[in-house]
mmCIF file of C-alpha atoms and ligand atoms in Angstrom:
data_model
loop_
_atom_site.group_PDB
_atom_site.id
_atom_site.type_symbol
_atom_site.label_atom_id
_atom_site.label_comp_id
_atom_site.label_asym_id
_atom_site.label_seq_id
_atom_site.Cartn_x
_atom_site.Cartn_y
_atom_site.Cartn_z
ATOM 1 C CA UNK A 1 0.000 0.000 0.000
ATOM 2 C CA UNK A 2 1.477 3.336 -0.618
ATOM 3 C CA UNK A 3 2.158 5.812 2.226
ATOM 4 C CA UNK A 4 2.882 9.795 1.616
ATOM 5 C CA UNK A 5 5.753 10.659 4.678
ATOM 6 C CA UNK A 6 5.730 6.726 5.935
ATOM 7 C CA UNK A 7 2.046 7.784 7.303
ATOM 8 C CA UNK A 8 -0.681 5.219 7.753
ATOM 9 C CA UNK A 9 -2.424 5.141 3.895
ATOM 10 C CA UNK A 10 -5.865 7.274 4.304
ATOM 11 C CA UNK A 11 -9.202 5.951 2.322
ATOM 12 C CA UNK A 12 -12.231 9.119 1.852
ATOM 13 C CA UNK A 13 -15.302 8.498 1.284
ATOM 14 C CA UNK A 14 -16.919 11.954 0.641
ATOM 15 C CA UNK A 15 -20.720 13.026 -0.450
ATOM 16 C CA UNK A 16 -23.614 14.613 0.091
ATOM 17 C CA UNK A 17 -25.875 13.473 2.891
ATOM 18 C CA UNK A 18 -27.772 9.996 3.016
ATOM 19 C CA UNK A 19 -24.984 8.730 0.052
ATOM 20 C CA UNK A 20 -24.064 5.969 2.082
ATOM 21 C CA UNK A 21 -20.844 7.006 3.246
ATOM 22 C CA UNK A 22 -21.087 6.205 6.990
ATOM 23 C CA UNK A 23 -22.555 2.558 6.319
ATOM 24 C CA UNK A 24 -19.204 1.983 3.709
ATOM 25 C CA UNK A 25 -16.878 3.063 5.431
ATOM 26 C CA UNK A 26 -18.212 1.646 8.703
ATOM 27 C CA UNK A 27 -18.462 -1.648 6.504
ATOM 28 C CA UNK A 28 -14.935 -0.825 4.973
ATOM 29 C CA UNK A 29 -12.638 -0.778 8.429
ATOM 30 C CA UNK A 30 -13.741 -3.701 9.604
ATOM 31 C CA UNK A 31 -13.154 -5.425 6.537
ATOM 32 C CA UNK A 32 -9.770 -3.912 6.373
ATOM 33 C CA UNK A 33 -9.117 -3.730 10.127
ATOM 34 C CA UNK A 34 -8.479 0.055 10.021
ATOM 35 C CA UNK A 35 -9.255 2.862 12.223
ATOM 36 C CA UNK A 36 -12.857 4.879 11.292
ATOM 37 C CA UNK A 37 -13.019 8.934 11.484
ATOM 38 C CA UNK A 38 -17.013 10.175 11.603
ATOM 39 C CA UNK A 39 -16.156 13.134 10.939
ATOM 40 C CA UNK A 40 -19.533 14.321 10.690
ATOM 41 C CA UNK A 41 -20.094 13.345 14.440
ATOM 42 C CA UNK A 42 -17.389 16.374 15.401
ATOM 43 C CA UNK A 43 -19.338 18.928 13.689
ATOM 44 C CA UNK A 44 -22.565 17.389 15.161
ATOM 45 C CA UNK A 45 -20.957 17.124 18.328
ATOM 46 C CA UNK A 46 -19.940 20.786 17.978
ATOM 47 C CA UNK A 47 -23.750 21.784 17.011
ATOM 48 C CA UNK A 48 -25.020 19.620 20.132
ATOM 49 C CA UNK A 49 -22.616 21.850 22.563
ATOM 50 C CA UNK A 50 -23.512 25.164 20.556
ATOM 51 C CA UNK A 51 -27.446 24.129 20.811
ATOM 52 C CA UNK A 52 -26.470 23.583 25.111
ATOM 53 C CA UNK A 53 -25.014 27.110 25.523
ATOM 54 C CA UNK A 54 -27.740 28.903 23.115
ATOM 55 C CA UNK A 55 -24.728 30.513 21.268
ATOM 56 C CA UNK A 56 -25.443 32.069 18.345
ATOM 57 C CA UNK A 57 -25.055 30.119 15.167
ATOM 58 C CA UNK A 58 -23.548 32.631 12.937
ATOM 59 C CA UNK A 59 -21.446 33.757 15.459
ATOM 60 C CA UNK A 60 -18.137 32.186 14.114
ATOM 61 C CA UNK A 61 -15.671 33.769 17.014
ATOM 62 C CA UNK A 62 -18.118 31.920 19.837
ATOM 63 C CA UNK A 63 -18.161 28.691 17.711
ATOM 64 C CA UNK A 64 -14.663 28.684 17.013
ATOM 65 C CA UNK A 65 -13.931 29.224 20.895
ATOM 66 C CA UNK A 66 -16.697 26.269 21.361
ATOM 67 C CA UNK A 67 -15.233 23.683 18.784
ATOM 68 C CA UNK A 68 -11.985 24.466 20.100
ATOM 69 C CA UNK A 69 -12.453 23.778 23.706
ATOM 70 C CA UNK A 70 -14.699 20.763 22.929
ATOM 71 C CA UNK A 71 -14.542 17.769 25.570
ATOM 72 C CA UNK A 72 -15.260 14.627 23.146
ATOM 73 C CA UNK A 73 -14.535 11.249 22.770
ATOM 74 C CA UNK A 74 -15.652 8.030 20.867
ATOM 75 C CA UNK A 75 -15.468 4.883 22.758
ATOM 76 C CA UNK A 76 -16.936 1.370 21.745
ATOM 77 C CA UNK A 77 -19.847 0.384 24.108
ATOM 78 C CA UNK A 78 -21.439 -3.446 23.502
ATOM 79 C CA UNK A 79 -20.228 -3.364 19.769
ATOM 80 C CA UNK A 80 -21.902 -0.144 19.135
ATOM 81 C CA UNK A 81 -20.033 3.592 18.752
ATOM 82 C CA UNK A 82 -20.613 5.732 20.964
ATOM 83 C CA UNK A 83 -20.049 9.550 21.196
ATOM 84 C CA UNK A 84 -19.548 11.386 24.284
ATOM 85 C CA UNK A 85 -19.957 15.291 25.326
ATOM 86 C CA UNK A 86 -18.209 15.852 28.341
ATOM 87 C CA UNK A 87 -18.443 12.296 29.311
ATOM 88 C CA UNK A 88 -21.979 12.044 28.459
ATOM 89 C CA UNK A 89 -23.643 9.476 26.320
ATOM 90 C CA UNK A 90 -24.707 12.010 23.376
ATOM 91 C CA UNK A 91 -24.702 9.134 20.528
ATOM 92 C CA UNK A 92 -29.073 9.736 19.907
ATOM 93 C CA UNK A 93 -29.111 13.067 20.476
ATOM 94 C CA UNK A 94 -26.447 14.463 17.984
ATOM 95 C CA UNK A 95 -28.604 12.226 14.944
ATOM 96 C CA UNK A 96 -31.674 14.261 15.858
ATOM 97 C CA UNK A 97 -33.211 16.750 13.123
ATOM 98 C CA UNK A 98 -32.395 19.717 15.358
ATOM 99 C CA UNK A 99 -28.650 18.986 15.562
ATOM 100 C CA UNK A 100 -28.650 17.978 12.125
ATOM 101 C CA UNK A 101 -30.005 21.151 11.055
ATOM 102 C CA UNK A 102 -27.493 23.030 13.580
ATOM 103 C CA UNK A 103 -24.356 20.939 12.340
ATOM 104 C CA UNK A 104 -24.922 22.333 8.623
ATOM 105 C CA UNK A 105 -24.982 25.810 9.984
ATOM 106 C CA UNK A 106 -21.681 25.525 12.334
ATOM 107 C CA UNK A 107 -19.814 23.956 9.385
ATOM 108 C CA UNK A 108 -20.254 26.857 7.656
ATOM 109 C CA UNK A 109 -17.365 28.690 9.730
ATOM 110 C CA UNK A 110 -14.336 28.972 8.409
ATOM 111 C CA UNK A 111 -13.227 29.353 12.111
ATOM 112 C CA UNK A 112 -15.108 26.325 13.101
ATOM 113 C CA UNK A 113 -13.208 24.212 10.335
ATOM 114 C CA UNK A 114 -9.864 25.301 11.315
ATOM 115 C CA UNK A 115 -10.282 24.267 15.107
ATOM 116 C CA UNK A 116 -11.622 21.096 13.686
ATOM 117 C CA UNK A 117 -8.745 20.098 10.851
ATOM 118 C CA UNK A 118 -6.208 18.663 13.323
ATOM 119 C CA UNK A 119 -8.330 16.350 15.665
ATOM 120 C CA UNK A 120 -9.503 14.849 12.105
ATOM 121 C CA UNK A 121 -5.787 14.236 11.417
ATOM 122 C CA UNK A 122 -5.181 12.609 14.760
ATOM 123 C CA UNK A 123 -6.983 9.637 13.343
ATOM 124 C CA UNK A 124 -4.731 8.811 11.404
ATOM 125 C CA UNK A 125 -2.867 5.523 12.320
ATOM 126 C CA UNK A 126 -1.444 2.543 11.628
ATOM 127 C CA UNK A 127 -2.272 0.382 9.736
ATOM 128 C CA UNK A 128 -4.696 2.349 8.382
ATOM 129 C CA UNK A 129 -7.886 5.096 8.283
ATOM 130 C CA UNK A 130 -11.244 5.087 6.674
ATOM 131 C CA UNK A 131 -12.309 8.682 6.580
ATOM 132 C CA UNK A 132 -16.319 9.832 6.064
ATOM 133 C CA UNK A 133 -17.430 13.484 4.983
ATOM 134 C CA UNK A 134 -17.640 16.170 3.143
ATOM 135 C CA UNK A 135 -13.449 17.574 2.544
ATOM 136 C CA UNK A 136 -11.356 14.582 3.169
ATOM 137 C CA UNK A 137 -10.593 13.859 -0.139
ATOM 138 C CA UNK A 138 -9.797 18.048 -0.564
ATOM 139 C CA UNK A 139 -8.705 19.077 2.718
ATOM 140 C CA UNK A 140 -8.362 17.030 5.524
ATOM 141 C CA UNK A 141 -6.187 14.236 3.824
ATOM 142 C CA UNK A 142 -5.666 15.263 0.354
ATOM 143 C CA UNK A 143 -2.631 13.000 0.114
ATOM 144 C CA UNK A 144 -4.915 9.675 0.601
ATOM 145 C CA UNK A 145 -4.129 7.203 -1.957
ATOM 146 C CA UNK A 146 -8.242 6.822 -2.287
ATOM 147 C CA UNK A 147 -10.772 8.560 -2.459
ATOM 148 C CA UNK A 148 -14.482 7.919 -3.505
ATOM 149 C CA UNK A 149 -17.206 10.841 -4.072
ATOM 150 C CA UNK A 150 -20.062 8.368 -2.819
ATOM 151 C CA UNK A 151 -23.562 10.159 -4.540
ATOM 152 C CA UNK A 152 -27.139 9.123 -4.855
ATOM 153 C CA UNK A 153 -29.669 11.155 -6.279
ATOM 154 C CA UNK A 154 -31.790 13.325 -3.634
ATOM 155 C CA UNK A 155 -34.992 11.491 -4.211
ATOM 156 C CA UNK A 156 -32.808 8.178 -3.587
ATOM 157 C CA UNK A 157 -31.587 9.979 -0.389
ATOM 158 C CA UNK A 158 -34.878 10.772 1.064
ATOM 159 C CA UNK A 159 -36.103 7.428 0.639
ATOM 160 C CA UNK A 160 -33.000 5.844 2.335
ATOM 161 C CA UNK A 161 -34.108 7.946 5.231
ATOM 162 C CA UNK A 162 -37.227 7.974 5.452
ATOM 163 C CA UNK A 163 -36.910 3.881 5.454
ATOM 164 C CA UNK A 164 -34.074 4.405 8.080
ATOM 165 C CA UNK A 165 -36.367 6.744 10.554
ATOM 166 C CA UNK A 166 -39.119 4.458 9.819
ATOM 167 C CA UNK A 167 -37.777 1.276 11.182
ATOM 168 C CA UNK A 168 -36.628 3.345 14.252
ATOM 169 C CA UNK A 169 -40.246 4.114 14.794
ATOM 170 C CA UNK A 170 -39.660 8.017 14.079
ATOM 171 C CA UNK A 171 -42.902 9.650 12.108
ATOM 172 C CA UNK A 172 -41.471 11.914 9.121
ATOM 173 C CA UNK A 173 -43.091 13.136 5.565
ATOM 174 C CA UNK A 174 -41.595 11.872 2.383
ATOM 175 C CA UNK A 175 -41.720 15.495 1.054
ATOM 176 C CA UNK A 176 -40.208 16.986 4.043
ATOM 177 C CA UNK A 177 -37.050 14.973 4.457
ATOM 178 C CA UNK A 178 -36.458 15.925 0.460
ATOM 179 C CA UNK A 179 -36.763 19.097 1.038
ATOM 180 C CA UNK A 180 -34.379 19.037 4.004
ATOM 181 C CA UNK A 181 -31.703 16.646 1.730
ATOM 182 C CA UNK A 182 -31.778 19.815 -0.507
ATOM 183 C CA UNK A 183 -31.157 22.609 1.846
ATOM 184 C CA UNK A 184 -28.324 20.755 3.382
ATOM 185 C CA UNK A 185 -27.013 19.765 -0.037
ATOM 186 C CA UNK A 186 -27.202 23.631 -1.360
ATOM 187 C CA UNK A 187 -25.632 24.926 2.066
ATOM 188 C CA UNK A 188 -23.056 22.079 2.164
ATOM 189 C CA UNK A 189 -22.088 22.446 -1.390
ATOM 190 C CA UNK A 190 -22.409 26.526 -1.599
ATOM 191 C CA UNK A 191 -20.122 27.658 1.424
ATOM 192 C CA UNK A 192 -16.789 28.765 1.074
ATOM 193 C CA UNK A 193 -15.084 26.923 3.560
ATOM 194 C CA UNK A 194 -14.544 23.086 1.994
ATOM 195 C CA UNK A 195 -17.345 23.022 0.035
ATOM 196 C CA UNK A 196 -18.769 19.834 -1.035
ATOM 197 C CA UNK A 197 -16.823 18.984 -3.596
ATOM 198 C CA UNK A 198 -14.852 15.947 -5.377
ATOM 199 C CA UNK A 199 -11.020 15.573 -5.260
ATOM 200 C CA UNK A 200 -9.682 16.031 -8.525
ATOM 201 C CA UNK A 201 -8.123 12.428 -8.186
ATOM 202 C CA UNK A 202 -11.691 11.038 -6.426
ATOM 203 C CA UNK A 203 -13.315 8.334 -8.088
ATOM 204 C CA UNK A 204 -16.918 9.376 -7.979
ATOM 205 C CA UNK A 205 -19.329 6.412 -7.700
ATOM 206 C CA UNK A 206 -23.673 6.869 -8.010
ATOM 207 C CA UNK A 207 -24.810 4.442 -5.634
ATOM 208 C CA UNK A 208 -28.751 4.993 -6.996
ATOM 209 C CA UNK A 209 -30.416 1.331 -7.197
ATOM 210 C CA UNK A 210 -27.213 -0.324 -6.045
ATOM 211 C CA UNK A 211 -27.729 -2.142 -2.818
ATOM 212 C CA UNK A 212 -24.811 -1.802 0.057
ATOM 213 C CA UNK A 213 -23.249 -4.964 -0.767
ATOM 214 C CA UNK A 214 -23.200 -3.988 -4.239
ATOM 215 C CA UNK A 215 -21.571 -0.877 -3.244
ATOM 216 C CA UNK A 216 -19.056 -2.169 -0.801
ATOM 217 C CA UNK A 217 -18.008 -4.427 -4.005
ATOM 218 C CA UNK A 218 -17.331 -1.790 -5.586
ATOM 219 C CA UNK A 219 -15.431 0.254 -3.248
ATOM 220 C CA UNK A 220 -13.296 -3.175 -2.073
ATOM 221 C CA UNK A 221 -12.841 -3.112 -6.261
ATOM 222 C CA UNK A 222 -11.200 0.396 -6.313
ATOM 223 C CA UNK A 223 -8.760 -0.199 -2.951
ATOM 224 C CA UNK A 224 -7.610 -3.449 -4.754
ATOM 225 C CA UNK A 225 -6.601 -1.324 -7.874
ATOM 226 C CA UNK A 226 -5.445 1.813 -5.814
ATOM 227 C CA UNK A 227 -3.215 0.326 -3.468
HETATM 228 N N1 ATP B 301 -26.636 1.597 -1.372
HETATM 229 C C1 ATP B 301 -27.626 1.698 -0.503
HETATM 230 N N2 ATP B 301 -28.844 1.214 -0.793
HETATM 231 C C2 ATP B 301 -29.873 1.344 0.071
HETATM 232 N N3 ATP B 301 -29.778 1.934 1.286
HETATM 233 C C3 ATP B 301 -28.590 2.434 1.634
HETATM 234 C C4 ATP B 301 -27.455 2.358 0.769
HETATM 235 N N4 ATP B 301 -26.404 2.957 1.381
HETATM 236 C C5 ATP B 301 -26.864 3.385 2.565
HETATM 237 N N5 ATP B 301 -28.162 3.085 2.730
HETATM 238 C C6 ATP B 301 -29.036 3.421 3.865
HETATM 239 O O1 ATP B 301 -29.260 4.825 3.760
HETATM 240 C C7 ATP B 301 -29.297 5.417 5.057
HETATM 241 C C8 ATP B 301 -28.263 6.559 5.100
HETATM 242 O O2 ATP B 301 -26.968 5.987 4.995
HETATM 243 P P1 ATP B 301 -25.713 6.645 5.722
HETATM 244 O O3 ATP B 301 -26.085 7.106 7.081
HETATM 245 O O4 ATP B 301 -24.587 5.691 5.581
HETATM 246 O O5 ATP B 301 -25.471 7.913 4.785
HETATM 247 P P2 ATP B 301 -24.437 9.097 4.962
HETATM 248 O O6 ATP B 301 -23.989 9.473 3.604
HETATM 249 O O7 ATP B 301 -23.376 8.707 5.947
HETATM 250 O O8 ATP B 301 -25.353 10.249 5.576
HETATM 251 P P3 ATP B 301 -24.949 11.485 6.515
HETATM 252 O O9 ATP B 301 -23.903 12.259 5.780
HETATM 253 O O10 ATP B 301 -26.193 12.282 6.649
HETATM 254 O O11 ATP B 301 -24.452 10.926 7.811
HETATM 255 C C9 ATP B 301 -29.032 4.286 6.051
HETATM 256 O O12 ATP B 301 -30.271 3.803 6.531
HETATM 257 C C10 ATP B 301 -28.363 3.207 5.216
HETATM 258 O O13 ATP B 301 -28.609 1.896 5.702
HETATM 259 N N1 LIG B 302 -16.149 16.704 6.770
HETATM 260 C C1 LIG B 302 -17.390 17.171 7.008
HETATM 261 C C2 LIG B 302 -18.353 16.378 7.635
HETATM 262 C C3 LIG B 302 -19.589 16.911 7.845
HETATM 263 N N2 LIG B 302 -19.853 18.168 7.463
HETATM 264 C C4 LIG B 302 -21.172 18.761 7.710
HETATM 265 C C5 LIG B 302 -22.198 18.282 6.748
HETATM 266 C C6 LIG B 302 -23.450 18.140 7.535
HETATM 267 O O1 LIG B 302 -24.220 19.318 7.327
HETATM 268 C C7 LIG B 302 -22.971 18.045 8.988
HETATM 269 C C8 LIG B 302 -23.177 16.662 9.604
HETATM 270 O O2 LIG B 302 -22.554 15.691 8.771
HETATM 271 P P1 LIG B 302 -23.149 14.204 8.585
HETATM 272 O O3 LIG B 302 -23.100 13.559 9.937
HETATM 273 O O4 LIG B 302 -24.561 14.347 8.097
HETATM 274 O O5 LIG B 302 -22.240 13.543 7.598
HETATM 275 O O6 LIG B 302 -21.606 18.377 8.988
HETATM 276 C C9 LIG B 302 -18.908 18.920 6.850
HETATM 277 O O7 LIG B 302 -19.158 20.079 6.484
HETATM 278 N N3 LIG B 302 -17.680 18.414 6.638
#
């Protein structure tokens, strides 16, 4: 496998919401038996602590002073991820619609990204990362030997959620999830800071009517080649 610098290789997996990305690369590091960055769940987490303190969400100063003093960590609790905010169990409440809503908004900052970039990096080790978001591929690790742009289109999207909040019993509209798939897309893709965007080296892969095994074949596919 190459390495840039004798660092542990890096594989992104970066797209627009409700691609998929979590469940490959979730999928991915255990097949590979590498180490798995969320790095949505930092600006969630971020959002979640914001949403505590009432801070103003266009406020980058008081966000950057937020992200940067935030008490997190991920630990493994019977098989299952968990995220914790100052040693609390925050896993549920940073997927809910408020903090999702919240974490598009503080990723906005330019501030917020900077305080951010290096606790990304720190998950980098051997023998190996799987890295999920939005500007891994571009900034975070833009020396990773892989990267995938993991799409669907929105309709696709909605559905996948609307299935996923189902079968956890949560009430939602068809309509309304699409509509919130787009906002986030247009704000996510639209900001300066990182936008949403493919690598120029990413291998961008539509995952419409492709189940997640089908997927995962793929993506195995590309490492083979790639490394
Ligand atoms: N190829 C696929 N076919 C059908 N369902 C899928 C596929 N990939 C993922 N899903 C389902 O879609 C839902 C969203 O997937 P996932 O959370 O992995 O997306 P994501 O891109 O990480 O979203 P977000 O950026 O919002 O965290 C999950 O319920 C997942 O099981
Ligand atoms: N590298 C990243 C990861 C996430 N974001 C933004 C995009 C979403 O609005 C929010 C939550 O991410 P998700 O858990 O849905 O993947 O954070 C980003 O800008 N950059």
């Amino acid at each position: 496998m190459s390495e840039t610098d004798n660092q542990p290789p890096v594989i992104t997996i970066d797209g627009p919401s409700g691609s998929g990305k979590g469940t490959i690369a979730k999928l991915l590091a255990e097949k590979l038996g590498y180490a798995l960055l969320d790095s949505g769940a930092l600006y969630r987490l971020t959002a979640l602590a914001a949403l505590e303190r009432e801070a103003d969400l266009t406020d980058d100063a008081t966000l950057t002073e937020i992200a940067d003093g935030l008490d997190i960590r991920f630990e493994v609790c019977d098989g299952k991820a968990a995220a914790l905010l100052e040693s609390r169990d925050v896993t549920d409440d940073i997927r809910r619609e408020r903090v999702s809503m919240a974490a598009s908004k503080v990723a906005a900052m330019p501030g917020v990204r900077a305080a951010l970039l290096q606790r990304q990096r720190d998950f980098r080790q051997p023998p190996g990362l799987v890295a999920d978001g939005r500007d891994m591929g571009t900034t975070v690790f833009p020396d990773a030997p892989v990267k995938i742009f993991l799409t669907a289109s929105a309709e696709e999207r909605a559905r996948r959620r609307f299935a996923q909040l189902r079968e956890k019993g949560v009430s939602v509209s068809l309509r309304d999830l699409l509509e919130d798939i787009r906002a986030r897309d247009a704000r996510d893709t639209n900001r300066a800071a990182s936008p949403l965007a493919p690598a120029e080296d990413a291998v961008e892969l539509d995952s419409t009517g492709i189940d997640i095994e089908g997927v995962l074949q793929r993506v195995l596919q590309l490492v083979r080649e790639r490394t």
